[in-house]
């Protein structure tokens, strides 16, 4: 984007924020960058340098006036939007992606990738698209993947890996590819979100307990090597946690329930603030001190109160499927307006460009044709 246009957009956003009484905050553009168009849902986004990897249920991608076959996995250039040749077809929905070095890890509900048998989890070469030797039998579907501490962490709805009990969470060595025999936190229901630091792995989902420990309802932190519950983080979440992100100020969770919420916690688990929407919050991401949220909502409530079907009871402002919040919990004027019922399923930060990528079921953003994927730089 040219500097003059960026300055104009920034000024317009600041004016809107001032008019709504919200505090100014640094935010990305409301105008989406160029990107390919997908013919089915985008569930997952990952970045590696200047490349964007996406996974979902799509089977075709349009770029430059042409249609290309891409079965549930695709890659494109982050700056230009140009589709790349990377095309390791999966025969079922890809729900999670993670990047480490020259590898792209994919998780979901598939039995083969690039013609090789893979049971819901695969490692793919980031350049060639070739499927590596990493292969495990997963008795269910991974919903979330994250890397750190020499491990690939997986969360989802499964009971075992390679015949070893693993209740909805497992870890694998990034060097050898083997199942980690020690990391076994054991959640009693599905894990939908993961976030990793050097001292903790955060889990979010629909579970009631992790490791049989009380006070771990829907969100918990465990140690990165053994998976024991970290009792120094004991928050509460009112509904299923769909996504977790971290920054220097603390932990952020996007939830569903009666309307959706973004809950901001300290690293000790104390609630700092919350923002409420009239529909599920399915994704949350942090960039430059601003918290971005995506979901099924159409409005942001002006207070934490809502009623039947999540409707705001004390006033609201339009925020259709996307919104941004300051680090102190104040709603900003950033409002790109995506369409659809489901709207946004996932958000990912492109730190290389200082941008936010959004995937889901929308087909328009701000009146522009953006089928199932959009980025804001």
mmCIF file of C-alpha atoms in Angstrom:
data_model
loop_
_atom_site.group_PDB
_atom_site.id
_atom_site.type_symbol
_atom_site.label_atom_id
_atom_site.label_comp_id
_atom_site.label_asym_id
_atom_site.label_seq_id
_atom_site.Cartn_x
_atom_site.Cartn_y
_atom_site.Cartn_z
ATOM 1 C CA UNK A 1 0.000 0.000 0.000
ATOM 2 C CA UNK A 2 1.312 3.491 -0.847
ATOM 3 C CA UNK A 3 2.226 5.690 2.117
ATOM 4 C CA UNK A 4 -0.379 8.350 1.306
ATOM 5 C CA UNK A 5 -3.179 5.800 1.248
ATOM 6 C CA UNK A 6 -1.976 4.217 4.496
ATOM 7 C CA UNK A 7 -1.893 7.647 6.139
ATOM 8 C CA UNK A 8 -5.430 8.368 4.925
ATOM 9 C CA UNK A 9 -6.704 5.063 6.323
ATOM 10 C CA UNK A 10 -4.940 5.660 9.643
ATOM 11 C CA UNK A 11 -6.476 9.138 9.910
ATOM 12 C CA UNK A 12 -9.934 7.785 9.086
ATOM 13 C CA UNK A 13 -9.593 5.039 11.687
ATOM 14 C CA UNK A 14 -8.457 7.556 14.319
ATOM 15 C CA UNK A 15 -11.456 9.775 13.519
ATOM 16 C CA UNK A 16 -13.851 6.835 13.890
ATOM 17 C CA UNK A 17 -12.273 5.859 17.211
ATOM 18 C CA UNK A 18 -12.555 9.399 18.533
ATOM 19 C CA UNK A 19 -16.192 9.578 17.440
ATOM 20 C CA UNK A 20 -17.018 6.355 19.280
ATOM 21 C CA UNK A 21 -15.287 7.470 22.462
ATOM 22 C CA UNK A 22 -12.695 4.667 22.270
ATOM 23 C CA UNK A 23 -8.988 5.245 22.842
ATOM 24 C CA UNK A 24 -6.710 5.296 19.785
ATOM 25 C CA UNK A 25 -4.531 2.237 19.148
ATOM 26 C CA UNK A 26 -2.137 1.062 16.499
ATOM 27 C CA UNK A 27 -4.003 -1.206 14.094
ATOM 28 C CA UNK A 28 -3.491 -2.690 10.664
ATOM 29 C CA UNK A 29 -5.323 -1.391 7.597
ATOM 30 C CA UNK A 30 -9.033 -2.010 7.172
ATOM 31 C CA UNK A 31 -8.496 -2.590 3.442
ATOM 32 C CA UNK A 32 -7.557 -6.223 2.623
ATOM 33 C CA UNK A 33 -4.434 -7.045 0.610
ATOM 34 C CA UNK A 34 -4.513 -9.015 -2.635
ATOM 35 C CA UNK A 35 -4.946 -12.747 -2.052
ATOM 36 C CA UNK A 36 -6.158 -15.912 -3.795
ATOM 37 C CA UNK A 37 -9.830 -16.869 -3.662
ATOM 38 C CA UNK A 38 -10.772 -20.216 -2.090
ATOM 39 C CA UNK A 39 -13.839 -22.303 -2.972
ATOM 40 C CA UNK A 40 -14.214 -23.741 0.527
ATOM 41 C CA UNK A 41 -13.549 -22.941 4.168
ATOM 42 C CA UNK A 42 -10.108 -21.910 5.444
ATOM 43 C CA UNK A 43 -9.489 -23.349 8.912
ATOM 44 C CA UNK A 44 -5.769 -22.746 9.426
ATOM 45 C CA UNK A 45 -3.044 -20.245 8.478
ATOM 46 C CA UNK A 46 0.721 -20.386 9.056
ATOM 47 C CA UNK A 47 3.558 -18.114 7.919
ATOM 48 C CA UNK A 48 7.137 -18.918 6.959
ATOM 49 C CA UNK A 49 9.176 -15.943 5.804
ATOM 50 C CA UNK A 50 7.310 -14.438 2.860
ATOM 51 C CA UNK A 51 5.063 -17.472 2.330
ATOM 52 C CA UNK A 52 1.531 -18.022 3.630
ATOM 53 C CA UNK A 53 0.317 -21.615 4.077
ATOM 54 C CA UNK A 54 -3.397 -22.329 4.417
ATOM 55 C CA UNK A 55 -5.425 -25.427 5.204
ATOM 56 C CA UNK A 56 -9.136 -26.114 5.119
ATOM 57 C CA UNK A 57 -11.897 -27.885 3.203
ATOM 58 C CA UNK A 58 -11.360 -26.128 -0.155
ATOM 59 C CA UNK A 59 -10.561 -28.026 -3.357
ATOM 60 C CA UNK A 60 -9.809 -25.130 -5.682
ATOM 61 C CA UNK A 61 -8.156 -21.713 -5.656
ATOM 62 C CA UNK A 62 -8.540 -18.792 -8.070
ATOM 63 C CA UNK A 63 -5.716 -16.371 -8.812
ATOM 64 C CA UNK A 64 -5.021 -14.055 -11.714
ATOM 65 C CA UNK A 65 -8.208 -14.991 -13.504
ATOM 66 C CA UNK A 66 -7.443 -18.719 -13.495
ATOM 67 C CA UNK A 67 -8.614 -21.635 -11.354
ATOM 68 C CA UNK A 68 -6.194 -24.117 -9.821
ATOM 69 C CA UNK A 69 -6.751 -27.443 -8.078
ATOM 70 C CA UNK A 70 -5.631 -27.267 -4.459
ATOM 71 C CA UNK A 71 -7.030 -30.006 -2.243
ATOM 72 C CA UNK A 72 -7.212 -28.562 1.270
ATOM 73 C CA UNK A 73 -3.621 -27.265 1.306
ATOM 74 C CA UNK A 74 -2.152 -24.298 -0.561
ATOM 75 C CA UNK A 75 0.589 -21.658 -0.353
ATOM 76 C CA UNK A 76 1.028 -18.184 -1.777
ATOM 77 C CA UNK A 77 3.310 -15.164 -1.623
ATOM 78 C CA UNK A 78 2.445 -12.925 1.316
ATOM 79 C CA UNK A 79 3.286 -9.642 -0.403
ATOM 80 C CA UNK A 80 1.813 -10.110 -3.882
ATOM 81 C CA UNK A 81 -0.800 -12.773 -3.158
ATOM 82 C CA UNK A 82 0.525 -14.855 -6.055
ATOM 83 C CA UNK A 83 -0.341 -18.550 -5.755
ATOM 84 C CA UNK A 84 2.674 -20.877 -5.445
ATOM 85 C CA UNK A 85 3.127 -24.354 -6.909
ATOM 86 C CA UNK A 86 3.095 -25.973 -3.443
ATOM 87 C CA UNK A 87 0.151 -28.405 -3.601
ATOM 88 C CA UNK A 88 0.348 -31.534 -1.392
ATOM 89 C CA UNK A 89 -3.288 -32.663 -1.669
ATOM 90 C CA UNK A 90 -5.038 -33.926 1.462
ATOM 91 C CA UNK A 91 -8.107 -36.170 1.150
ATOM 92 C CA UNK A 92 -9.891 -34.621 4.139
ATOM 93 C CA UNK A 93 -10.203 -31.326 5.991
ATOM 94 C CA UNK A 94 -7.008 -29.718 7.320
ATOM 95 C CA UNK A 95 -7.835 -28.019 10.613
ATOM 96 C CA UNK A 96 -4.429 -26.984 11.965
ATOM 97 C CA UNK A 97 -1.006 -25.930 10.667
ATOM 98 C CA UNK A 98 2.345 -25.202 12.277
ATOM 99 C CA UNK A 99 5.720 -24.331 10.761
ATOM 100 C CA UNK A 100 9.149 -25.288 12.029
ATOM 101 C CA UNK A 101 12.297 -24.831 9.964
ATOM 102 C CA UNK A 102 11.719 -26.323 6.532
ATOM 103 C CA UNK A 103 8.651 -28.311 7.642
ATOM 104 C CA UNK A 104 4.937 -27.597 7.601
ATOM 105 C CA UNK A 105 2.932 -29.743 10.013
ATOM 106 C CA UNK A 106 -0.723 -30.368 9.174
ATOM 107 C CA UNK A 107 -3.438 -31.847 11.381
ATOM 108 C CA UNK A 108 -7.079 -32.620 10.722
ATOM 109 C CA UNK A 109 -9.404 -35.305 9.423
ATOM 110 C CA UNK A 110 -7.534 -36.978 6.552
ATOM 111 C CA UNK A 111 -6.007 -40.356 5.740
ATOM 112 C CA UNK A 112 -3.569 -39.343 3.011
ATOM 113 C CA UNK A 113 -1.459 -36.369 1.936
ATOM 114 C CA UNK A 114 0.227 -36.167 -1.470
ATOM 115 C CA UNK A 115 -0.784 -39.779 -2.052
ATOM 116 C CA UNK A 116 0.943 -41.070 1.097
ATOM 117 C CA UNK A 117 -1.007 -42.656 3.931
ATOM 118 C CA UNK A 118 -1.121 -40.303 6.923
ATOM 119 C CA UNK A 119 -3.495 -40.661 9.840
ATOM 120 C CA UNK A 120 -4.714 -37.095 10.556
ATOM 121 C CA UNK A 121 -1.186 -35.739 11.065
ATOM 122 C CA UNK A 122 1.596 -35.098 8.545
ATOM 123 C CA UNK A 123 4.905 -33.320 8.050
ATOM 124 C CA UNK A 124 5.354 -31.674 4.639
ATOM 125 C CA UNK A 125 8.400 -30.064 3.063
ATOM 126 C CA UNK A 126 7.794 -26.310 3.041
ATOM 127 C CA UNK A 127 9.277 -25.862 -0.440
ATOM 128 C CA UNK A 128 8.675 -29.061 -2.438
ATOM 129 C CA UNK A 129 5.456 -30.230 -0.786
ATOM 130 C CA UNK A 130 6.888 -33.720 -0.333
ATOM 131 C CA UNK A 131 5.545 -35.674 2.644
ATOM 132 C CA UNK A 132 8.230 -36.707 5.126
ATOM 133 C CA UNK A 133 8.687 -39.911 7.091
ATOM 134 C CA UNK A 134 6.911 -38.500 10.161
ATOM 135 C CA UNK A 135 3.891 -40.822 10.564
ATOM 136 C CA UNK A 136 1.688 -41.675 13.538
ATOM 137 C CA UNK A 137 -1.648 -43.349 14.165
ATOM 138 C CA UNK A 138 -3.931 -40.767 15.765
ATOM 139 C CA UNK A 139 -7.289 -42.055 17.015
ATOM 140 C CA UNK A 140 -9.172 -38.858 16.237
ATOM 141 C CA UNK A 141 -8.625 -35.368 14.864
ATOM 142 C CA UNK A 142 -6.060 -32.742 15.893
ATOM 143 C CA UNK A 143 -7.639 -29.274 16.054
ATOM 144 C CA UNK A 144 -4.570 -27.277 17.109
ATOM 145 C CA UNK A 145 -0.793 -27.511 16.557
ATOM 146 C CA UNK A 146 2.040 -25.471 18.078
ATOM 147 C CA UNK A 147 5.827 -25.747 18.194
ATOM 148 C CA UNK A 148 8.275 -24.920 20.968
ATOM 149 C CA UNK A 149 10.702 -26.458 23.442
ATOM 150 C CA UNK A 150 11.908 -28.926 20.803
ATOM 151 C CA UNK A 151 8.399 -30.341 20.413
ATOM 152 C CA UNK A 152 5.354 -30.313 18.209
ATOM 153 C CA UNK A 153 2.314 -30.067 20.481
ATOM 154 C CA UNK A 154 -1.064 -31.299 19.267
ATOM 155 C CA UNK A 155 -4.487 -30.773 20.773
ATOM 156 C CA UNK A 156 -7.818 -32.066 19.552
ATOM 157 C CA UNK A 157 -10.350 -34.813 20.004
ATOM 158 C CA UNK A 158 -8.457 -38.121 20.211
ATOM 159 C CA UNK A 159 -7.789 -40.881 22.721
ATOM 160 C CA UNK A 160 -4.500 -42.419 21.644
ATOM 161 C CA UNK A 161 -1.410 -42.034 19.457
ATOM 162 C CA UNK A 162 0.306 -45.164 18.106
ATOM 163 C CA UNK A 163 -1.745 -47.187 20.560
ATOM 164 C CA UNK A 164 -0.522 -45.176 23.581
ATOM 165 C CA UNK A 165 -3.179 -43.386 25.647
ATOM 166 C CA UNK A 166 -3.199 -39.659 24.939
ATOM 167 C CA UNK A 167 -6.382 -37.882 25.961
ATOM 168 C CA UNK A 168 -6.830 -34.973 23.579
ATOM 169 C CA UNK A 169 -3.227 -33.744 23.860
ATOM 170 C CA UNK A 170 0.126 -35.129 22.728
ATOM 171 C CA UNK A 171 3.655 -34.012 21.868
ATOM 172 C CA UNK A 172 6.291 -35.167 19.375
ATOM 173 C CA UNK A 173 10.031 -34.590 19.123
ATOM 174 C CA UNK A 174 10.881 -32.094 16.392
ATOM 175 C CA UNK A 175 14.270 -33.739 15.851
ATOM 176 C CA UNK A 176 13.331 -37.435 15.756
ATOM 177 C CA UNK A 177 9.593 -37.212 15.082
ATOM 178 C CA UNK A 178 8.876 -39.708 17.843
ATOM 179 C CA UNK A 179 5.949 -39.503 20.251
ATOM 180 C CA UNK A 180 6.996 -37.836 23.518
ATOM 181 C CA UNK A 181 6.605 -40.440 26.225
ATOM 182 C CA UNK A 182 6.523 -37.913 29.069
ATOM 183 C CA UNK A 183 4.165 -35.138 27.957
ATOM 184 C CA UNK A 184 0.712 -36.441 28.899
ATOM 185 C CA UNK A 185 -1.497 -33.734 30.410
ATOM 186 C CA UNK A 186 -4.750 -35.626 29.739
ATOM 187 C CA UNK A 187 -7.802 -33.403 29.127
ATOM 188 C CA UNK A 188 -11.253 -34.937 29.691
ATOM 189 C CA UNK A 189 -12.720 -33.299 26.566
ATOM 190 C CA UNK A 190 -11.539 -31.680 23.346
ATOM 191 C CA UNK A 191 -8.607 -29.252 23.181
ATOM 192 C CA UNK A 192 -9.251 -26.532 20.595
ATOM 193 C CA UNK A 193 -6.378 -24.139 21.272
ATOM 194 C CA UNK A 194 -2.667 -24.199 22.136
ATOM 195 C CA UNK A 195 -0.117 -21.490 22.910
ATOM 196 C CA UNK A 196 3.487 -22.170 23.899
ATOM 197 C CA UNK A 197 6.180 -20.379 25.914
ATOM 198 C CA UNK A 198 9.468 -21.675 27.295
ATOM 199 C CA UNK A 199 7.876 -22.456 30.656
ATOM 200 C CA UNK A 200 4.256 -23.228 29.832
ATOM 201 C CA UNK A 201 1.904 -24.766 27.301
ATOM 202 C CA UNK A 202 -1.552 -23.207 27.454
ATOM 203 C CA UNK A 203 -4.558 -25.377 26.580
ATOM 204 C CA UNK A 204 -8.052 -24.172 25.756
ATOM 205 C CA UNK A 205 -11.161 -26.126 24.815
ATOM 206 C CA UNK A 206 -14.325 -27.728 26.101
ATOM 207 C CA UNK A 207 -12.693 -29.844 28.824
ATOM 208 C CA UNK A 208 -13.662 -29.739 32.498
ATOM 209 C CA UNK A 209 -10.339 -30.892 33.914
ATOM 210 C CA UNK A 210 -6.743 -31.389 32.860
ATOM 211 C CA UNK A 211 -4.780 -34.101 34.612
ATOM 212 C CA UNK A 212 -7.688 -34.621 37.007
ATOM 213 C CA UNK A 213 -6.922 -31.255 38.611
ATOM 214 C CA UNK A 214 -9.843 -29.057 39.637
ATOM 215 C CA UNK A 215 -9.856 -25.391 38.630
ATOM 216 C CA UNK A 216 -8.813 -26.197 35.059
ATOM 217 C CA UNK A 217 -12.205 -25.639 33.448
ATOM 218 C CA UNK A 218 -11.780 -24.949 29.703
ATOM 219 C CA UNK A 219 -8.387 -23.254 30.071
ATOM 220 C CA UNK A 220 -5.188 -24.353 31.783
ATOM 221 C CA UNK A 221 -1.412 -24.180 31.678
ATOM 222 C CA UNK A 222 0.856 -27.220 31.886
ATOM 223 C CA UNK A 223 4.611 -27.726 31.967
ATOM 224 C CA UNK A 224 6.293 -28.074 28.560
ATOM 225 C CA UNK A 225 8.163 -31.308 29.363
ATOM 226 C CA UNK A 226 5.953 -33.438 31.620
ATOM 227 C CA UNK A 227 2.531 -31.887 31.070
ATOM 228 C CA UNK A 228 1.806 -31.401 34.775
ATOM 229 C CA UNK A 229 -0.735 -28.677 35.541
ATOM 230 C CA UNK A 230 0.880 -25.358 36.458
ATOM 231 C CA UNK A 231 -1.073 -24.347 39.536
ATOM 232 C CA UNK A 232 0.183 -20.787 39.215
ATOM 233 C CA UNK A 233 -2.326 -20.223 36.391
ATOM 234 C CA UNK A 234 -5.871 -20.948 37.539
ATOM 235 C CA UNK A 235 -8.366 -18.773 35.659
ATOM 236 C CA UNK A 236 -11.956 -19.533 34.759
ATOM 237 C CA UNK A 237 -13.632 -19.398 31.348
ATOM 238 C CA UNK A 238 -17.391 -19.079 31.033
ATOM 239 C CA UNK A 239 -17.637 -21.141 27.822
ATOM 240 C CA UNK A 240 -15.604 -23.194 25.352
ATOM 241 C CA UNK A 241 -12.222 -21.642 24.604
ATOM 242 C CA UNK A 242 -11.678 -21.574 20.846
ATOM 243 C CA UNK A 243 -8.362 -19.735 20.603
ATOM 244 C CA UNK A 244 -5.506 -18.473 22.805
ATOM 245 C CA UNK A 245 -2.836 -15.868 22.167
ATOM 246 C CA UNK A 246 -0.079 -14.380 24.304
ATOM 247 C CA UNK A 247 1.850 -11.141 24.629
ATOM 248 C CA UNK A 248 4.063 -9.491 27.232
ATOM 249 C CA UNK A 249 1.007 -8.365 29.213
ATOM 250 C CA UNK A 250 -0.598 -11.775 29.587
ATOM 251 C CA UNK A 251 -2.930 -14.367 28.091
ATOM 252 C CA UNK A 252 -6.007 -13.842 25.873
ATOM 253 C CA UNK A 253 -8.791 -16.353 25.218
ATOM 254 C CA UNK A 254 -11.606 -16.238 22.645
ATOM 255 C CA UNK A 255 -14.739 -18.041 23.800
ATOM 256 C CA UNK A 256 -18.180 -19.037 22.585
ATOM 257 C CA UNK A 257 -21.254 -19.421 24.754
ATOM 258 C CA UNK A 258 -24.117 -16.954 25.140
ATOM 259 C CA UNK A 259 -22.473 -14.536 22.790
ATOM 260 C CA UNK A 260 -18.702 -14.560 22.548
ATOM 261 C CA UNK A 261 -16.001 -13.026 24.713
ATOM 262 C CA UNK A 262 -12.356 -12.124 24.666
ATOM 263 C CA UNK A 263 -10.975 -12.693 28.159
ATOM 264 C CA UNK A 264 -7.659 -11.074 29.123
ATOM 265 C CA UNK A 265 -5.748 -12.690 31.981
ATOM 266 C CA UNK A 266 -2.536 -11.986 33.822
ATOM 267 C CA UNK A 267 0.053 -14.765 33.708
ATOM 268 C CA UNK A 268 -1.259 -15.676 37.170
ATOM 269 C CA UNK A 269 -4.767 -16.225 35.797
ATOM 270 C CA UNK A 270 -6.462 -13.098 37.192
ATOM 271 C CA UNK A 271 -9.020 -11.528 34.842
ATOM 272 C CA UNK A 272 -7.761 -8.139 33.592
ATOM 273 C CA UNK A 273 -10.666 -7.269 31.293
ATOM 274 C CA UNK A 274 -13.239 -8.764 28.933
ATOM 275 C CA UNK A 275 -15.011 -7.710 25.742
ATOM 276 C CA UNK A 276 -18.378 -9.198 24.829
ATOM 277 C CA UNK A 277 -19.881 -9.794 21.369
ATOM 278 C CA UNK A 278 -23.275 -10.967 20.141
ATOM 279 C CA UNK A 279 -21.845 -14.185 18.662
ATOM 280 C CA UNK A 280 -18.983 -16.610 19.230
ATOM 281 C CA UNK A 281 -15.417 -15.331 19.290
ATOM 282 C CA UNK A 282 -13.509 -18.066 17.463
ATOM 283 C CA UNK A 283 -10.051 -16.549 16.974
ATOM 284 C CA UNK A 284 -7.748 -14.111 18.771
ATOM 285 C CA UNK A 285 -4.300 -12.748 17.857
ATOM 286 C CA UNK A 286 -1.947 -10.100 19.237
ATOM 287 C CA UNK A 287 0.149 -7.697 17.163
ATOM 288 C CA UNK A 288 1.830 -4.462 18.192
ATOM 289 C CA UNK A 289 -0.121 -4.110 21.418
ATOM 290 C CA UNK A 290 -3.495 -4.569 19.717
ATOM 291 C CA UNK A 291 -5.679 -7.640 20.229
ATOM 292 C CA UNK A 292 -7.550 -8.798 17.118
ATOM 293 C CA UNK A 293 -10.637 -10.995 17.323
ATOM 294 C CA UNK A 294 -12.646 -12.857 14.712
ATOM 295 C CA UNK A 295 -15.809 -14.900 14.908
ATOM 296 C CA UNK A 296 -19.499 -15.233 14.134
ATOM 297 C CA UNK A 297 -20.543 -11.931 15.729
ATOM 298 C CA UNK A 298 -22.108 -8.846 14.137
ATOM 299 C CA UNK A 299 -21.903 -6.429 17.055
ATOM 300 C CA UNK A 300 -19.636 -5.614 19.986
ATOM 301 C CA UNK A 301 -21.430 -4.933 23.252
ATOM 302 C CA UNK A 302 -20.632 -1.701 25.089
ATOM 303 C CA UNK A 303 -20.796 -3.492 28.468
ATOM 304 C CA UNK A 304 -20.141 -7.112 29.534
ATOM 305 C CA UNK A 305 -23.886 -7.805 29.669
ATOM 306 C CA UNK A 306 -25.815 -9.749 27.051
ATOM 307 C CA UNK A 307 -29.052 -11.718 26.913
ATOM 308 C CA UNK A 308 -30.881 -14.294 24.811
ATOM 309 C CA UNK A 309 -28.857 -15.591 21.854
ATOM 310 C CA UNK A 310 -26.049 -13.308 22.999
ATOM 311 C CA UNK A 311 -27.835 -10.049 22.132
ATOM 312 C CA UNK A 312 -26.215 -7.006 23.724
ATOM 313 C CA UNK A 313 -28.486 -5.524 26.424
ATOM 314 C CA UNK A 314 -26.763 -2.194 27.214
ATOM 315 C CA UNK A 315 -25.930 -0.943 23.744
ATOM 316 C CA UNK A 316 -23.593 -2.054 20.986
ATOM 317 C CA UNK A 317 -21.591 -0.983 17.943
ATOM 318 C CA UNK A 318 -21.267 -2.728 14.584
ATOM 319 C CA UNK A 319 -18.304 -5.090 14.310
ATOM 320 C CA UNK A 320 -19.126 -7.695 11.666
ATOM 321 C CA UNK A 321 -16.946 -10.806 12.185
ATOM 322 C CA UNK A 322 -13.778 -8.783 12.982
ATOM 323 C CA UNK A 323 -12.751 -6.326 15.705
ATOM 324 C CA UNK A 324 -9.666 -4.938 17.445
ATOM 325 C CA UNK A 325 -9.115 -4.120 21.103
ATOM 326 C CA UNK A 326 -6.398 -2.119 22.866
ATOM 327 C CA UNK A 327 -4.161 -3.783 25.423
ATOM 328 C CA UNK A 328 -6.341 -2.215 28.111
ATOM 329 C CA UNK A 329 -9.561 -3.665 26.752
ATOM 330 C CA UNK A 330 -10.930 -0.673 24.836
ATOM 331 C CA UNK A 331 -12.611 -1.328 21.515
ATOM 332 C CA UNK A 332 -10.834 0.422 18.620
ATOM 333 C CA UNK A 333 -12.357 1.767 15.416
ATOM 334 C CA UNK A 334 -10.910 -1.035 13.249
ATOM 335 C CA UNK A 335 -13.923 -2.634 11.519
ATOM 336 C CA UNK A 336 -13.267 -4.273 8.110
ATOM 337 C CA UNK A 337 -16.771 -5.881 8.003
ATOM 338 C CA UNK A 338 -16.727 -9.476 6.729
ATOM 339 C CA UNK A 339 -19.905 -11.230 5.581
ATOM 340 C CA UNK A 340 -21.465 -14.647 6.141
ATOM 341 C CA UNK A 341 -22.967 -16.555 9.050
ATOM 342 C CA UNK A 342 -19.832 -18.391 10.192
ATOM 343 C CA UNK A 343 -17.569 -15.499 9.261
ATOM 344 C CA UNK A 344 -14.018 -15.859 10.605
ATOM 345 C CA UNK A 345 -12.620 -19.180 11.834
ATOM 346 C CA UNK A 346 -8.952 -18.351 12.353
ATOM 347 C CA UNK A 347 -6.474 -15.472 12.693
ATOM 348 C CA UNK A 348 -2.692 -15.590 12.314
ATOM 349 C CA UNK A 349 0.040 -12.973 12.729
ATOM 350 C CA UNK A 350 2.532 -12.379 9.920
ATOM 351 C CA UNK A 351 5.373 -10.800 11.917
ATOM 352 C CA UNK A 352 7.509 -10.550 8.790
ATOM 353 C CA UNK A 353 5.085 -7.981 7.338
ATOM 354 C CA UNK A 354 3.357 -6.769 10.497
ATOM 355 C CA UNK A 355 0.049 -8.088 9.174
ATOM 356 C CA UNK A 356 -2.973 -10.109 10.301
ATOM 357 C CA UNK A 357 -4.347 -12.992 8.228
ATOM 358 C CA UNK A 358 -7.984 -14.086 8.575
ATOM 359 C CA UNK A 359 -9.554 -17.295 7.304
ATOM 360 C CA UNK A 360 -13.064 -18.657 7.403
ATOM 361 C CA UNK A 361 -16.270 -18.806 5.395
ATOM 362 C CA UNK A 362 -16.706 -15.154 4.379
ATOM 363 C CA UNK A 363 -16.685 -14.125 0.724
ATOM 364 C CA UNK A 364 -16.511 -10.331 1.065
ATOM 365 C CA UNK A 365 -14.496 -7.929 3.215
ATOM 366 C CA UNK A 366 -15.451 -4.275 3.185
ATOM 367 C CA UNK A 367 -17.320 -4.786 -0.070
ATOM 368 C CA UNK A 368 -14.306 -6.406 -1.767
ATOM 369 C CA UNK A 369 -14.183 -9.941 -3.147
ATOM 370 C CA UNK A 370 -12.142 -11.943 -0.601
ATOM 371 C CA UNK A 371 -13.266 -15.555 -0.571
ATOM 372 C CA UNK A 372 -12.387 -17.291 2.698
ATOM 373 C CA UNK A 373 -9.029 -15.542 3.198
ATOM 374 C CA UNK A 374 -7.933 -11.956 3.746
ATOM 375 C CA UNK A 375 -4.838 -10.248 5.133
ATOM 376 C CA UNK A 376 -4.502 -6.764 6.553
ATOM 377 C CA UNK A 377 -1.074 -5.152 6.393
#
